[in-house]
Amino acid sequence: MRELSAETMGVTAKRGGGRDVEITDVQTTMVDGNFPWTLVRVYTDAGVVGTGEAYWGAGIPEIIERMKPFVVGENPLDVDRLYEHLIQKMSGEGSIEGTVVSAVSGIEVALHDVAGKLLEVPAYQLLGGKYRDEVRVYCDCHAGDEADPESAAAEAEHVVEELGYDALKFDLDVPSGHEKDRANRHMREPEIEHKAEIVRTVTERVGDRADVAFDCHWSYAPGPAKRLARAVEDTSIWWLEDPVPPENIDVQRAVTQSTATPVTAGENVYRTHGHRRLVEEQAVDIIAPDLPKVGGMRETQKIAHMADLYYVPVAMHNVSSPVATVAAAHVATTVPNSLAVEYHSYQLGWWADLVEETVIEDGSIEVPEAPGLGVTLDLDAVGERMVDGETLFDAA
């Protein structure tokens, strides 16, 4: 394998200006949110600590512990080399895709936080600067009877008028009462009409006050997916997300190119390599990488830049705590083709309490100007919400 440690690469030159810093430890703590969020901390001998987040899932903390020896003693400012170093060292354990990539992502986000603090610049500056001061947020809505068109429309009205969002998403893979066999990915015409009615009712209710997307969660075969997409072409749907399973890009491309309805995918694909065919073969109208899952901040930016070559917008999938949500905002401000960043926890009353700063306000994120990610964990709040059996990591 390619060994990319500083010792092997001969990266020994003195840097000066307080930049000769070493990583001393990496720790994790899992928070019991609407997903089990894995927060990551990278500690240095300069007393500067960076916080990141890996995508939720079983085994992530153990994988991060496995990787700790590969970064202790390294300079945290070498973010790109350390990312590639971890990918290479973990190649035999699955760093092409899956939980290993998510674990690497958590460390990579924490490294950007450390690097920004050491250099006294916000993380977006490390990525080339910004296009916008604020990043739009779309709110993933879950309330009432999601299978009832009028109930979904009422929730849309609530989120727009009372919570201040002008971008929403609803699940469309909800029971219609007409299913015969949910395992075969088929949809009968009454099922398609039920889903189309949800789209029509919600989009008509909000009108031009909000953009509304709908998520199918990889549920359908190409035939019914095409018919569903065509059935909502006359609505103002923002996008139809993941109508078919993610493994077969040929099928994804066929569905996308069969309809005028914008089709989105990407959250179940890893690294730039995984997104390449989706973009190059025009298999999506909008790409949706998930930053703490796909490889971290720089990898997400690379995906966005690749997508921009084909004029494909980026709508970042995000089911994270405030930490990765802010990291996504930092990346979103550095790319021209950013549409919005997802927010999945509006019904979780304590989501915002995990950090000291305000993250989302009036449906957008003002990108922090403080060094690093620009958010400070409230360790008391984190401690109160830990997964059973977890230990709180050390304070900064």
Phi, psi and omega in degrees: 000161175284116178268116188243023175294159179301321181297313182293322181279352181072031179273086187233357185296141175292138186256327179073175177062029180075017184261359174274088187233148178235145172285132181250338183194157172225129181228158178228155170216133179260130180256136183272076178268206173288351163224157178281089185290133178258106176272145187233139175233134175249124183254148182229164179284356175270000182080003179267131183239137177249144180244134177225188179209135173259153176302144183295154176153154181297138173089353183299311180301323180294321178294319178297319176299321177299326184273347185307316180299338181283344182242339178298131183093348179275159176277121184293347180286342179274061189300311184295316180295320180292324175300309181293326177300314180292319177301317181291314182297330183260014186298323179287347182253007171111039183271010171286319178199170175095201189296331178297316178297320178297319178296317176299322180301317181298319177293319182298318177297317179297325178295321176296323178294315177299310184299317179298321179292319180295321182268356178059045174223152175294155185301324181299331180293328176293339183260008174112002178099180191240155174262339187208152177279328182238147178247131180291143180243135171250136188264120177279117192259131178217099179196154179066207178268099186294340179275352180263119183305318182291323177295317178297319180295322178295321177292322175301316178301316180298313184293325179285308188282323186259332181258345171087019179268143175244019178212128188224163170216140177235151173285140178247349178274055183253154182298137178256344186088358182249004184292142173253324183201102184285352182277338189268004177066010180272148171235128173282163183302321177298327177292315179298317180296323178298316181290321177297325179293323175299313180300312182298315185294317182290313183294324178291325181294317183274339178058224181269013177282341182202151169270141183229125175253163182222134189251130180257351175053046169060036195265342197238157173285163185298323181300301179296329177297319178296317181294321177297314181299320178290328182292340181248014181296334182270008177259177178263031181305134180288309172198159172252120190257133173046058179289337180234161179302155190276349190286327188255100184290333177298318178292318178303315180296317181298319179293313182300317185278359180269355191216155172276349177291127178298133182243136184237145174201169175141340186292338180257022178241145188245141174060172180298323180301319181292330182272349189301309183293325177305319183278308186296326181266011178051047180273354176221154171267333179222137179258143187226069176289153176251111193305309182283005178249325193274345182141354177108196190287310182293322180295320177297319178296321178298318178298316179297318179295319177298316179298325183293335175297336180250013178060035179262124178287163180241125173238101189290121170294142184198118177235035194257176171287179177301335184295301180290333177297316177292322176302319177297322178295320177300317179291318182300328180285344184266357183239142184288335191260025179283128173269305184189166174244136182285149171231123192245011191230031185293341178267357178267104192297341185252007181309311184291341183287345184291340177233158184282333184270158171282129183260303183250130178215128180054042174074019179210166176245120172281117187295124185297145176259356177290158180300149181071215178290333177084018174233147183241120179297137169269100187295332176295315179294320177298314181300325180288339188245017182291151170298143180306132179090352180283156175245134179291134178288168185295151175293158177292000000 
